[in-house]
Coordinates of C-alpha atoms in Angstrom, one line a residue:
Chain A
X76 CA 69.5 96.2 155.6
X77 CA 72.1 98.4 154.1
X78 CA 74.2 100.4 156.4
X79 CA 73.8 103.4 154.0
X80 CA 70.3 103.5 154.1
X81 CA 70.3 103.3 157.8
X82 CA 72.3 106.8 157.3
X83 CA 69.7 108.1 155.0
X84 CA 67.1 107.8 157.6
X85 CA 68.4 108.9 160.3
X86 CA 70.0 111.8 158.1
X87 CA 66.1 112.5 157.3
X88 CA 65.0 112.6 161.1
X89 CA 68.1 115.1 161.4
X90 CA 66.4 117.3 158.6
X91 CA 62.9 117.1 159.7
X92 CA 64.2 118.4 163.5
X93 CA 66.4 121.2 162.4
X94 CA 63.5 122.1 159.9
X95 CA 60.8 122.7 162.2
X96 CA 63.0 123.3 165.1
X97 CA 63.7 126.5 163.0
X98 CA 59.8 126.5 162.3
X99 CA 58.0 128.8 160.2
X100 CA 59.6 132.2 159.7
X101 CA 57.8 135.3 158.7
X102 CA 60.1 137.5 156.2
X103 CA 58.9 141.0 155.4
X104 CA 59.9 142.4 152.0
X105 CA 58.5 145.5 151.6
X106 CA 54.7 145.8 151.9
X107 CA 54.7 142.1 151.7
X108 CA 55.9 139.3 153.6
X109 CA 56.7 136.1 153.1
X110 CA 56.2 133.4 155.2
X111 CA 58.2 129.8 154.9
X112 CA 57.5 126.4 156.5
X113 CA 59.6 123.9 157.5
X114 CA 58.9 122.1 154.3
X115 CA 60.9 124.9 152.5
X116 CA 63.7 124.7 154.8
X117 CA 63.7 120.8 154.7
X118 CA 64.0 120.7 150.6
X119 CA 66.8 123.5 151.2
X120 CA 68.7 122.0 153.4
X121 CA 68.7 118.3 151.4
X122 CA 68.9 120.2 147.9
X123 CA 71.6 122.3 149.3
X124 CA 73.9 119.0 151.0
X125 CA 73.4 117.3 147.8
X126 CA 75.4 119.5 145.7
X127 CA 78.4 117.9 144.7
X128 CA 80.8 119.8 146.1
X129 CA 79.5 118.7 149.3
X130 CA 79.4 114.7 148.5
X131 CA 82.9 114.0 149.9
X132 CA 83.9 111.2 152.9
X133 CA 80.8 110.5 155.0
X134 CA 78.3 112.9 152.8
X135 CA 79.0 110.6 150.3
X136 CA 77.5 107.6 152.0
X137 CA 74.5 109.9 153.0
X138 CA 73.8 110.6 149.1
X139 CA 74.9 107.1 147.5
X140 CA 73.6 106.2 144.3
X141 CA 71.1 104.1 146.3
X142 CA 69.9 106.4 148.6
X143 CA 69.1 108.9 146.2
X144 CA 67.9 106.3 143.1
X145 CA 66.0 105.4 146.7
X146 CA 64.7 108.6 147.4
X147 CA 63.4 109.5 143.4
X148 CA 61.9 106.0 142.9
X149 CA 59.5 105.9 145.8
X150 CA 58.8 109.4 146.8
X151 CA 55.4 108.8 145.2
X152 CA 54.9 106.6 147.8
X153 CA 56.3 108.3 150.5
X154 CA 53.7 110.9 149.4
X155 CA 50.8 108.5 149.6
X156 CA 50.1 108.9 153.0
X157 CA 49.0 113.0 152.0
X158 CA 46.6 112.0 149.4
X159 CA 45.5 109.8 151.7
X160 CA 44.5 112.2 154.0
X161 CA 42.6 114.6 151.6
X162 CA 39.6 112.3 151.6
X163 CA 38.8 113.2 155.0
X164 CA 39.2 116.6 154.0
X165 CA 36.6 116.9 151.2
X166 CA 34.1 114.2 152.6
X167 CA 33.1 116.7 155.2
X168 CA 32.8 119.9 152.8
X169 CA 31.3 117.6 150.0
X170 CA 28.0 119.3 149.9
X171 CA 29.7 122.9 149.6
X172 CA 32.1 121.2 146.9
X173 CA 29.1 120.0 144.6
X174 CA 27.4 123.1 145.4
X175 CA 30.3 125.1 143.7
X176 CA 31.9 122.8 141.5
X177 CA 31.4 124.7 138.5
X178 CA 33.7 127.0 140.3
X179 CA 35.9 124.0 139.8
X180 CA 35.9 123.4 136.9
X181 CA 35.7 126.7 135.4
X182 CA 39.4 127.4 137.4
X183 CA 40.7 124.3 135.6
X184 CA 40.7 126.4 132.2
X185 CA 43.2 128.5 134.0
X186 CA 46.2 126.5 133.5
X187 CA 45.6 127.8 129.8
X188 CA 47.6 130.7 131.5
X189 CA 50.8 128.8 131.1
X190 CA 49.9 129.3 127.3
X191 CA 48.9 132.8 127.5
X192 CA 51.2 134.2 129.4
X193 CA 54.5 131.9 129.0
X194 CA 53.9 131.7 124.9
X195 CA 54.5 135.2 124.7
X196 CA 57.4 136.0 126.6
X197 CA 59.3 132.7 125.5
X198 CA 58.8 134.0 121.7
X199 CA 59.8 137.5 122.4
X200 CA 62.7 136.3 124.2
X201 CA 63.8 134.2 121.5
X202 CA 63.1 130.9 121.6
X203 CA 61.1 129.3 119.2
X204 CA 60.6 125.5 119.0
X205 CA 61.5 125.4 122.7
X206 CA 58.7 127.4 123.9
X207 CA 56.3 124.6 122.4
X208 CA 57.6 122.3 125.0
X209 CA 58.2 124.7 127.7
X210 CA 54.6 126.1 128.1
X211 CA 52.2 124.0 126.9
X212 CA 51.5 123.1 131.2
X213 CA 53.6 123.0 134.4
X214 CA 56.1 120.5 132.7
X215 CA 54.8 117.4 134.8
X216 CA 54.5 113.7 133.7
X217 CA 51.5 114.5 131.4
X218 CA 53.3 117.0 129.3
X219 CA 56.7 115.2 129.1
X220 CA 54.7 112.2 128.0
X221 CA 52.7 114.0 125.8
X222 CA 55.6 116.4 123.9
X223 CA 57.9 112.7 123.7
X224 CA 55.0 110.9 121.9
X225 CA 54.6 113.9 119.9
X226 CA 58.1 115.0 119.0
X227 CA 60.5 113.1 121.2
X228 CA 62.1 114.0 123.8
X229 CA 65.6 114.8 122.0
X230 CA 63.7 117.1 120.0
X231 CA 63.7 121.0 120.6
X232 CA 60.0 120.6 121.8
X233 CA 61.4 118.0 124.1
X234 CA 64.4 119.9 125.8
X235 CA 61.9 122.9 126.4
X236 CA 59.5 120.6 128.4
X237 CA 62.9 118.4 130.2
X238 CA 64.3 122.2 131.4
X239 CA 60.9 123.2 132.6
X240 CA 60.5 119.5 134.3
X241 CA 64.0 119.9 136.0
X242 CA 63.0 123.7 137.4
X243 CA 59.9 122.6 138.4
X244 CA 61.1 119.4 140.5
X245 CA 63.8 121.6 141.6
X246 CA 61.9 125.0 142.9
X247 CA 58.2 124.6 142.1
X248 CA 57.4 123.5 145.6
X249 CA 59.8 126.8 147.1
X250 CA 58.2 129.3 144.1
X251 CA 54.3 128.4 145.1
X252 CA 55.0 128.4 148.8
X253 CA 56.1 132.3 148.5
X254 CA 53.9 133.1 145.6
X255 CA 50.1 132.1 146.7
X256 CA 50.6 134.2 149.9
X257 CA 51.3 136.8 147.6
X258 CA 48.6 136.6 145.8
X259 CA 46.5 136.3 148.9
X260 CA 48.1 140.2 150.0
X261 CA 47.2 141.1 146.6
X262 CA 43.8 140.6 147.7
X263 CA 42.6 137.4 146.1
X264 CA 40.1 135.3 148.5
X265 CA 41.6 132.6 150.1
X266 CA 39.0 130.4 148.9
X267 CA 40.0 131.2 145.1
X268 CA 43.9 130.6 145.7
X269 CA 42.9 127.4 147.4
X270 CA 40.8 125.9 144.1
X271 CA 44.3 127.3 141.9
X272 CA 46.5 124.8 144.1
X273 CA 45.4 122.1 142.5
X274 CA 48.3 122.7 139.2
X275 CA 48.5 118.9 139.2
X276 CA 52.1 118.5 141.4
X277 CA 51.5 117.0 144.3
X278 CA 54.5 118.8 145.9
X279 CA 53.4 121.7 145.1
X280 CA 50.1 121.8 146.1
X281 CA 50.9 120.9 148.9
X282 CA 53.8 123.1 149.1
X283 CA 50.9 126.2 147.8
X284 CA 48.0 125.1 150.0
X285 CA 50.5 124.7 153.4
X286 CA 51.5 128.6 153.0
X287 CA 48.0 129.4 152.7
X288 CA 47.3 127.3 156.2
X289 CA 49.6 128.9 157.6
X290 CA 48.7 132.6 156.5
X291 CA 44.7 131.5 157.2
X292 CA 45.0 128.9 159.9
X293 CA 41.7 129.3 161.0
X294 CA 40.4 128.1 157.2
X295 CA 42.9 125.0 157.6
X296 CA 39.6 122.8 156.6
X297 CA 38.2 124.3 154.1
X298 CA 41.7 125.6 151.8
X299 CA 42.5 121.4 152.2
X300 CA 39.4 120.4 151.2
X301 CA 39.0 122.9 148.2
X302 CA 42.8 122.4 147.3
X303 CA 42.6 118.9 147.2
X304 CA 39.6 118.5 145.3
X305 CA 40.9 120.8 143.1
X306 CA 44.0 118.3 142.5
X307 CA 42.2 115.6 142.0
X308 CA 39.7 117.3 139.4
X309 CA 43.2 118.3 137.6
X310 CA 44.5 114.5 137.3
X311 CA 41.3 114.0 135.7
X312 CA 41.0 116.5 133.7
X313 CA 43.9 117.9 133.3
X314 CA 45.0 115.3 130.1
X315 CA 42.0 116.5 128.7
X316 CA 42.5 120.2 129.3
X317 CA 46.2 119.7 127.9
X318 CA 45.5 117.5 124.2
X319 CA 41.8 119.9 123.1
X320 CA 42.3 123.5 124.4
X321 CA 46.1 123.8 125.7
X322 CA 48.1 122.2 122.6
X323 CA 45.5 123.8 119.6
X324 CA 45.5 127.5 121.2
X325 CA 49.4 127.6 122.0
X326 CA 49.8 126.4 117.6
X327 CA 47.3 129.1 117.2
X328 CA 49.1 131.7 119.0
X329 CA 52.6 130.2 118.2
X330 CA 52.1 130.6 114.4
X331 CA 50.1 134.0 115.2
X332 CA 53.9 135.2 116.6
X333 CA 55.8 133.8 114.7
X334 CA 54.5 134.3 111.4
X335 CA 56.8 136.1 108.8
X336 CA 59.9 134.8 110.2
X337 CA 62.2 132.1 109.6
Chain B
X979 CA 53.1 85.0 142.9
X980 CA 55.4 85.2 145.5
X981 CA 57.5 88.2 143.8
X982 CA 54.2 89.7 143.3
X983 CA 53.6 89.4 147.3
X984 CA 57.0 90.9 147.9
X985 CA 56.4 93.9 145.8
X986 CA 52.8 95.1 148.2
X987 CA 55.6 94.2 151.3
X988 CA 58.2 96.3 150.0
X989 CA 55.5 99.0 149.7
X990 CA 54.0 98.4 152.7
X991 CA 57.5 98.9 154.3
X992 CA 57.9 102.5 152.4
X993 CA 54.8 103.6 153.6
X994 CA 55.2 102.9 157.2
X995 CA 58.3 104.6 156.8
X996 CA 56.5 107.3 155.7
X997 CA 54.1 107.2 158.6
X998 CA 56.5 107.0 160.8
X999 CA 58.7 109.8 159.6
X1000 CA 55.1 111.9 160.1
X1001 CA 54.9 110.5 163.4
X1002 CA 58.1 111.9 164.4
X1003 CA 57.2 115.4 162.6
X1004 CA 54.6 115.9 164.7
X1005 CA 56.1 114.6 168.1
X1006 CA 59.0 117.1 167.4
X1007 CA 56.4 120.0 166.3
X1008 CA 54.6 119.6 169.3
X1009 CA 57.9 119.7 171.5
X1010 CA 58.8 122.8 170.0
X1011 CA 55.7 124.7 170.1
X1012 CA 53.4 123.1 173.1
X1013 CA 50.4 124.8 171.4
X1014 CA 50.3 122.5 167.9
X1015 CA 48.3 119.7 167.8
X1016 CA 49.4 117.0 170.0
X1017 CA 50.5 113.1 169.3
X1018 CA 47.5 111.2 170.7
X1019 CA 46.1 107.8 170.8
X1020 CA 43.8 108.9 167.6
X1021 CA 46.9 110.1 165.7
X1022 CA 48.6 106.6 165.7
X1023 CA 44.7 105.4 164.7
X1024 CA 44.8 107.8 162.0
X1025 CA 48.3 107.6 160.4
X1026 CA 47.1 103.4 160.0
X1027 CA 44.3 104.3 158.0
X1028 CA 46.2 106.8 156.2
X1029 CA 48.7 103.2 155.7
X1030 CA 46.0 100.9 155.0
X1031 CA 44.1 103.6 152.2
X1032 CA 47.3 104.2 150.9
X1033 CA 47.7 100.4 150.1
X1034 CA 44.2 99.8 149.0
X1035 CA 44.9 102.6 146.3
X1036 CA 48.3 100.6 145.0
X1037 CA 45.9 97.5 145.5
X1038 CA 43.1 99.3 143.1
X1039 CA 46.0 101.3 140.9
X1040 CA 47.6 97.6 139.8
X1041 CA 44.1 96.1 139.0
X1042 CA 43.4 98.7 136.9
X1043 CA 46.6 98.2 135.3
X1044 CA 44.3 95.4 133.0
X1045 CA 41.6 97.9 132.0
X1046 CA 41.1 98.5 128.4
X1047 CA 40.7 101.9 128.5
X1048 CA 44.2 103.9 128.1
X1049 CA 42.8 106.7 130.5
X1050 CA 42.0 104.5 133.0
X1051 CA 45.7 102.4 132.7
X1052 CA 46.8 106.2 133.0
X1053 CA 45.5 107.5 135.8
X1054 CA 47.9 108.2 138.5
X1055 CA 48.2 105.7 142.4
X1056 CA 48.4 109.3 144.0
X1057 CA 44.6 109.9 142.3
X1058 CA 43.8 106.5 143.1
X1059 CA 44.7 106.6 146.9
X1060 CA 42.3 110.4 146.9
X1061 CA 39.6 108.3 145.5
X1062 CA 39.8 105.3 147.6
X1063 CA 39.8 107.9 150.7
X1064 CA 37.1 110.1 149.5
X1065 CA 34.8 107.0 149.4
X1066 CA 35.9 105.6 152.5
X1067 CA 35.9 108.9 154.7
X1068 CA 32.2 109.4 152.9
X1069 CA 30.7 106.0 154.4
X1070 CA 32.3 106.3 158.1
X1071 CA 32.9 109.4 160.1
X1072 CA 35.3 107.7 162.5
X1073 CA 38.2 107.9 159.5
X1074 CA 37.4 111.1 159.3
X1075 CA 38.0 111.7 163.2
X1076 CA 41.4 109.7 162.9
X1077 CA 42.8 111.2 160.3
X1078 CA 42.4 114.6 161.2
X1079 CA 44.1 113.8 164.8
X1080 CA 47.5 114.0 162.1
X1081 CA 48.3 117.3 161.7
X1082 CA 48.7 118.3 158.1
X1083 CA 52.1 120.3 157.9
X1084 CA 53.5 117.5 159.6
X1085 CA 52.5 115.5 156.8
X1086 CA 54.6 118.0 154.5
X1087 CA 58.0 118.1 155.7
X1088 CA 58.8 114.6 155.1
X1089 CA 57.7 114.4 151.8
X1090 CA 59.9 117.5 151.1
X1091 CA 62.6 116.2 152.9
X1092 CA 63.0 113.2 150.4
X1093 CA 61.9 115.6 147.2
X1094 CA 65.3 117.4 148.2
X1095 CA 67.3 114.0 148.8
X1096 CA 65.7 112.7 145.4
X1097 CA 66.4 115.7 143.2
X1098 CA 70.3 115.4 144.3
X1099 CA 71.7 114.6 140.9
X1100 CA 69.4 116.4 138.6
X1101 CA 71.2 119.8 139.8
X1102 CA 74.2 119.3 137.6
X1103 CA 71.0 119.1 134.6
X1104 CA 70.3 122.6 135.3
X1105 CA 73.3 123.5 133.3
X1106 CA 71.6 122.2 130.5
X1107 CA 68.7 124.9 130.7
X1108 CA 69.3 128.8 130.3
X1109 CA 68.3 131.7 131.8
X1110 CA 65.5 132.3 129.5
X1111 CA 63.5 129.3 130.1
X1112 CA 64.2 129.8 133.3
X1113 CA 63.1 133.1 132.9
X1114 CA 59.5 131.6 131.0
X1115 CA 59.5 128.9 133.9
X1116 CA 58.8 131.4 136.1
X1117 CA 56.0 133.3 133.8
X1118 CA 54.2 129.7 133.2
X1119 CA 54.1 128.6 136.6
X1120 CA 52.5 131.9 137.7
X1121 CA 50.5 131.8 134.6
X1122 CA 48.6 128.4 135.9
X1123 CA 48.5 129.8 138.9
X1124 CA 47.4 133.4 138.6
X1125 CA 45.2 131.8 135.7
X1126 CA 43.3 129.1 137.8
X1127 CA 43.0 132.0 140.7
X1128 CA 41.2 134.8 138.9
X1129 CA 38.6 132.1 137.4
X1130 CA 37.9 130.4 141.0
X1131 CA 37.9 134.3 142.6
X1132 CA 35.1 135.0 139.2
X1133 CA 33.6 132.2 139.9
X1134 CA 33.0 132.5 143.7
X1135 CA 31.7 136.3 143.2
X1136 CA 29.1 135.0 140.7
X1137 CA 28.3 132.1 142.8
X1138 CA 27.9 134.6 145.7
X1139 CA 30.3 133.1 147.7

């Protein structure tokens, strides 16, 4: 086995104790507060030592091209193990799932709100081919591959869903983890946030649904089971949500806006 | 054959180091604060089957590989692996009782901990954004969310809940 990889490891161990050794932290900003895990602290800390100003002498052997080609290849599988474990978080719940699952899938025509509300602001802001790319969904695998089949990936179209791919690896996982316990403040049921986790990331649902365990610990069970069959409903659907209502109503509104100018 | 054997040991490497790194989360979790779930007999049980569903998902993901139908070809190992564990936890209550002996936020640190490590040279690609979709980034991924909440809260208040 490589010696830098035994680095890598025991660089991860190092992470995970400093991470929950600082454990989760409650930050009040003005009537609200915001609360962050460990997990938060752990993608901080690795995002933050992996700037390149940092990668000199030893760091360098931490963040080798191996390690990190490593890290990106098989994180999938290193997440395995969580989607593993929602199974035993629905099967218990299942009646009260099925029971509901309109609910479900009524909240999956919610992600149109990337549409509705993104489409909007990009045009008034500016941008105009872009914006097709940027906000037709959350900017995962689905979208990219959709928008490249579509118009290519070098296209305009294609650098507005790249830069919403790279923001979203980069700080989706931070943004839901302080967002969904303010919406939860705001008054939404706990329940309802828990369905909306399921945005089709597996990072950051889990990133959303953790902060809502740990604002509601005493609903651990039922925001798991709810977020997760909410996810899973998503991969599902969510290809099918994107190609007949998402892509149609964002040309709709697109050439709405944009009419008259050129 | 034999390079296809390697491939489900490499991967059956990567996810016990994935156990194990949640093994170790939740043995240091539980030393800092006594009162978290502790590591038990039932939590090594449960982190095996969360290893062996895991596999059986690749396992089904690559089989599936030879379907005809581009949806199924597409569907992702992470829906897969939900799947395989849904149908599994349904027919025996004692994966249920192991798996829930692992405590979920231990689950999550690891996983971020290698989303930071495997994000390390895409931060220089940030350059190549701007502020403004950064800007729309932020309205879109509130937009699913906010979206996919007010539906589920409608939802629940007609369904009584």
């Amino acid at each position: 086995m490589k010696k830098n990889f035994i680095y890598l490891i025991v660089f991860a161990l190092l992470v995970i104790t400093v991470a929950e050794f600082i454990g989760f932290q409650s930050i009040p900003i003005g009537s609200f507060s915001i609360g962050l895990l460990p997990l938060v602290f752990a993608i901080a800390i690795t995002m933050i030592l992996g700037l390149s100003i940092f990668r000199k002498g030893f760091w360098k052997k931490v963040y080798s091209k191996e390690n990190v080609d490593f890290a990106s290849k098989y994180l999938i599988f290193i997440m395995l193990p969580l989607m593993a474990r929602y199974g035993a978080d629905v099967a218990p719940q299942i009646g009260e799932i099925i029971q509901v699952g309109w609910v479900f899938i009524i909240q999956e025509l919610g992600n149109l709100g990337t549409v509705l509300i993104g489409l909007p602001l990009a045009i008034m802001l500016g941008l105009r081919r872009e914006a097709i790319g940027a906000t037709l969904g959350i900017g995962r695998e689905g979208e990219l591959a959709y928008i490249s089949e579509k118009y290519t990936l070098e296209s305009k179209e294609g650098r507005g869903v790249l830069s919403i791919y790279i923001i979203g690896t980069l700080f989706g996982a931070i943004f839901f983890s302080i967002f969904s316990p303010i919406l939860l403040q705001l008054g939404f049921q706990v329940e309802a946030l828990a369905m909306a986790t399921g945005v089709g990331s597996g990072s950051m649902m889990s990133a959303a649904s953790a902060s809502l365990v740990a604002q509601v610990p005493d609903m651990e069970s039922t925001i798991l089971a709810y977020a997760s069959a909410s996810q899973l409903l998503t991969s599902f659907l969510g290809t099918f949500t994107m190609v007949f209502l998402a892509a149609p109503l964002q040309q709709l509104i697109y050439k709405f806006l944009v009419r008259g100018d050129n | 054959m034999t390079n296809g054997m390697n491939k489900y040991v490499k991967y059956g490497l990567i996810l016990l180091l994935s156990v194990g790194l949640i093994l170790f989360t939740q043995e240091i979790k539980s030393l800092k604060d006594p009162n978290s779930m502790p590591v038990t007999g039932t939590t090594v049980l449960g982190l095996g089957v969360l290893w062996l569903f895991s596999m059986i998902g690749i396992g089904i993901s690559d089989v599936m590989q030879k379907s005809s139908v581009k949806f199924i070809r597409d569907f992702p190992i992470l829906g897969w692996v939900s799947i395989t564990s849904l149908v599994l936890c349904l027919i025996s209550d004692f994966f249920v009782q192991a798996i829930q002996a692992v405590d979920f936020l231990s689950i999550t640190t690891p996983i971020l901990t290698f989303a930071g490590i495997s994000v390390a040279n895409r931060l220089v690609d940030l350059r190549k954004t701007s502020w403004k979709i950064a800007l729309v980034a932020i309205f879109v991924f509130t937009g699913t969310y906010a979206g996919s909440a007010l539906l589920a809260q409608l939802g629940l208040y007609l369904a009584g809940n």
